[in-house]
Amino acid sequence: MVALLIGVATDRLAESAVGFLAGGAVLVLTMIMTAGMSRIPAIVTSAVGGLVALHAATVSFVLVGFSPHAAPREHAPRWWTAAATGLFHDNELGAAISDSELPLWVQLSRATGPLLVLLTVTIGFALAYLVRCRARAGATPLA
């Protein structure tokens, strides 16, 4: 519901919904995978799953919200890193096409920012829930 409200507030309802659903699906799969694991593999799987969920949300958001010309599809593996950190300063992700247009990584960061913050908080709650459920079941807690 919050993802939809963010989408309405930023005029990107479809992008926010698709992005949150993609990230949420990866998060659910991660939680299912960690259910029977011991402590260390579960921690590693959870961390990797959280990063993959953020990346999946960013990629699906950009695929729905940006044209192939504005966000070249061959650069999809770098979209999340560029949006989150601004590390890529090449012609495709770092340089503006014209003086009136922002670089793609800035556009990505502004467009996906609220969604990624929400998804990060959701990941934290989901992993805390998983730890609590494991502790109740008598399994060794993750943390």
GROMACS .gro file of C-alpha atoms in nm:
model
  143
    1MET     CA    1   0.000   0.000   0.000
    2VAL     CA    2   0.284   0.238   0.086
    3ALA     CA    3   0.453   0.158  -0.248
    4LEU     CA    4   0.133   0.259  -0.427
    5LEU     CA    5   0.114   0.583  -0.227
    6ILE     CA    6   0.475   0.660  -0.319
    7GLY     CA    7   0.385   0.591  -0.682
    8VAL     CA    8   0.088   0.827  -0.666
    9ALA     CA    9   0.295   1.098  -0.496
   10THR     CA   10   0.573   1.076  -0.756
   11ASP     CA   11   0.346   1.023  -1.061
   12ARG     CA   12   0.501   0.680  -1.114
   13LEU     CA   13   0.230   0.446  -0.991
   14ALA     CA   14   0.288   0.159  -1.237
   15GLU     CA   15   0.666   0.173  -1.195
   16SER     CA   16   0.644   0.171  -0.815
   17ALA     CA   17   0.398  -0.117  -0.811
   18VAL     CA   18   0.600  -0.331  -1.051
   19GLY     CA   19   0.928  -0.248  -0.875
   20PHE     CA   20   0.795  -0.329  -0.530
   21LEU     CA   21   0.636  -0.653  -0.653
   22ALA     CA   22   0.961  -0.765  -0.818
   23GLY     CA   23   1.167  -0.685  -0.509
   24GLY     CA   24   0.906  -0.843  -0.283
   25ALA     CA   25   0.901  -1.162  -0.490
   26VAL     CA   26   1.278  -1.196  -0.458
   27LEU     CA   27   1.250  -1.128  -0.086
   28VAL     CA   28   0.986  -1.398  -0.039
   29LEU     CA   29   1.200  -1.646  -0.233
   30THR     CA   30   1.499  -1.555  -0.014
   31MET     CA   31   1.300  -1.616   0.303
   32ILE     CA   32   1.180  -1.952   0.172
   33MET     CA   33   1.536  -2.052   0.082
   34THR     CA   34   1.675  -1.961   0.426
   35ALA     CA   35   1.406  -2.149   0.620
   36GLY     CA   36   1.599  -2.475   0.651
   37MET     CA   37   1.954  -2.338   0.652
   38SER     CA   38   2.197  -2.317   0.938
   39ARG     CA   39   2.308  -1.979   1.073
   40ILE     CA   40   2.600  -1.871   0.849
   41PRO     CA   41   2.455  -1.984   0.513
   42ALA     CA   42   2.124  -1.820   0.609
   43ILE     CA   43   2.297  -1.489   0.685
   44VAL     CA   44   2.489  -1.496   0.355
   45THR     CA   45   2.179  -1.595   0.159
   46SER     CA   46   1.974  -1.322   0.327
   47ALA     CA   47   2.233  -1.054   0.250
   48VAL     CA   48   2.265  -1.160  -0.113
   49GLY     CA   49   1.888  -1.193  -0.145
   50GLY     CA   50   1.838  -0.843  -0.009
   51LEU     CA   51   2.079  -0.698  -0.265
   52VAL     CA   52   1.917  -0.897  -0.546
   53ALA     CA   53   1.574  -0.773  -0.432
   54LEU     CA   54   1.689  -0.411  -0.453
   55HIS     CA   55   1.844  -0.472  -0.795
   56ALA     CA   56   1.530  -0.649  -0.923
   57ALA     CA   57   1.313  -0.361  -0.803
   58THR     CA   58   1.535  -0.105  -0.975
   59VAL     CA   59   1.554  -0.296  -1.303
   60SER     CA   60   1.180  -0.357  -1.320
   61PHE     CA   61   1.110   0.007  -1.226
   62VAL     CA   62   1.338   0.133  -1.504
   63LEU     CA   63   1.205  -0.114  -1.763
   64VAL     CA   64   0.852   0.013  -1.704
   65GLY     CA   65   0.933   0.381  -1.652
   66PHE     CA   66   1.212   0.470  -1.894
   67SER     CA   67   1.232   0.432  -2.269
   68PRO     CA   68   1.509   0.218  -2.421
   69HIS     CA   69   1.666   0.538  -2.554
   70ALA     CA   70   1.668   0.710  -2.214
   71ALA     CA   71   1.794   0.401  -2.028
   72PRO     CA   72   1.979   0.164  -2.264
   73ARG     CA   73   1.883  -0.191  -2.171
   74GLU     CA   74   2.236  -0.326  -2.207
   75HIS     CA   75   2.330  -0.125  -1.897
   76ALA     CA   76   2.064  -0.286  -1.674
   77PRO     CA   77   2.322  -0.468  -1.456
   78ARG     CA   78   2.460  -0.128  -1.352
   79TRP     CA   79   2.135   0.061  -1.292
   80TRP     CA   80   2.099  -0.014  -0.921
   81THR     CA   81   2.464   0.057  -0.843
   82ALA     CA   82   2.454   0.378  -1.045
   83ALA     CA   83   2.132   0.494  -0.878
   84ALA     CA   84   2.249   0.403  -0.528
   85THR     CA   85   2.607   0.527  -0.545
   86GLY     CA   86   2.666   0.733  -0.859
   87LEU     CA   87   2.985   0.537  -0.927
   88PHE     CA   88   2.940   0.509  -1.303
   89HIS     CA   89   3.044   0.826  -1.479
   90ASP     CA   90   3.065   0.706  -1.836
   91ASN     CA   91   2.877   0.832  -2.139
   92GLU     CA   92   2.581   0.600  -2.086
   93LEU     CA   93   2.518   0.650  -1.714
   94GLY     CA   94   2.717   0.951  -1.610
   95ALA     CA   95   2.711   1.210  -1.883
   96ALA     CA   96   2.409   1.421  -1.968
   97ILE     CA   97   2.288   1.397  -2.325
   98SER     CA   98   2.224   1.771  -2.339
   99ASP     CA   99   2.266   2.074  -2.114
  100SER     CA  100   1.899   2.064  -2.016
  101GLU     CA  101   1.894   1.692  -1.927
  102LEU     CA  102   2.031   1.532  -1.611
  103PRO     CA  103   2.265   1.232  -1.629
  104LEU     CA  104   2.085   0.897  -1.627
  105TRP     CA  105   2.223   0.794  -1.286
  106VAL     CA  106   2.078   1.112  -1.132
  107GLN     CA  107   1.740   1.046  -1.297
  108LEU     CA  108   1.749   0.687  -1.171
  109SER     CA  109   1.842   0.794  -0.821
  110ARG     CA  110   1.563   1.050  -0.803
  111ALA     CA  111   1.302   0.821  -0.957
  112THR     CA  112   1.379   0.504  -0.760
  113GLY     CA  113   1.493   0.660  -0.433
  114PRO     CA  114   1.167   0.643  -0.231
  115LEU     CA  115   1.089   0.294  -0.357
  116LEU     CA  116   1.433   0.160  -0.267
  117VAL     CA  117   1.415   0.312   0.081
  118LEU     CA  118   1.077   0.146   0.135
  119LEU     CA  119   1.205  -0.186   0.004
  120THR     CA  120   1.514  -0.166   0.228
  121VAL     CA  121   1.293  -0.115   0.533
  122THR     CA  122   1.073  -0.404   0.418
  123ILE     CA  123   1.380  -0.626   0.385
  124GLY     CA  124   1.481  -0.536   0.740
  125PHE     CA  125   1.135  -0.622   0.876
  126ALA     CA  126   1.121  -0.947   0.679
  127LEU     CA  127   1.459  -1.063   0.805
  128ALA     CA  128   1.369  -0.965   1.164
  129TYR     CA  129   1.049  -1.167   1.128
  130LEU     CA  130   1.248  -1.463   1.000
  131VAL     CA  131   1.486  -1.443   1.297
  132ARG     CA  132   1.192  -1.424   1.539
  133CYS     CA  133   1.018  -1.723   1.380
  134ARG     CA  134   1.338  -1.928   1.398
  135ALA     CA  135   1.385  -1.836   1.763
  136ARG     CA  136   1.027  -1.942   1.843
  137ALA     CA  137   1.073  -2.271   1.663
  138GLY     CA  138   1.378  -2.347   1.875
  139ALA     CA  139   1.623  -2.310   1.589
  140THR     CA  140   1.942  -2.116   1.632
  141PRO     CA  141   1.861  -1.749   1.564
  142LEU     CA  142   2.036  -1.581   1.272
  143ALA     CA  143   2.163  -1.290   1.478
   0.00000   0.00000   0.00000
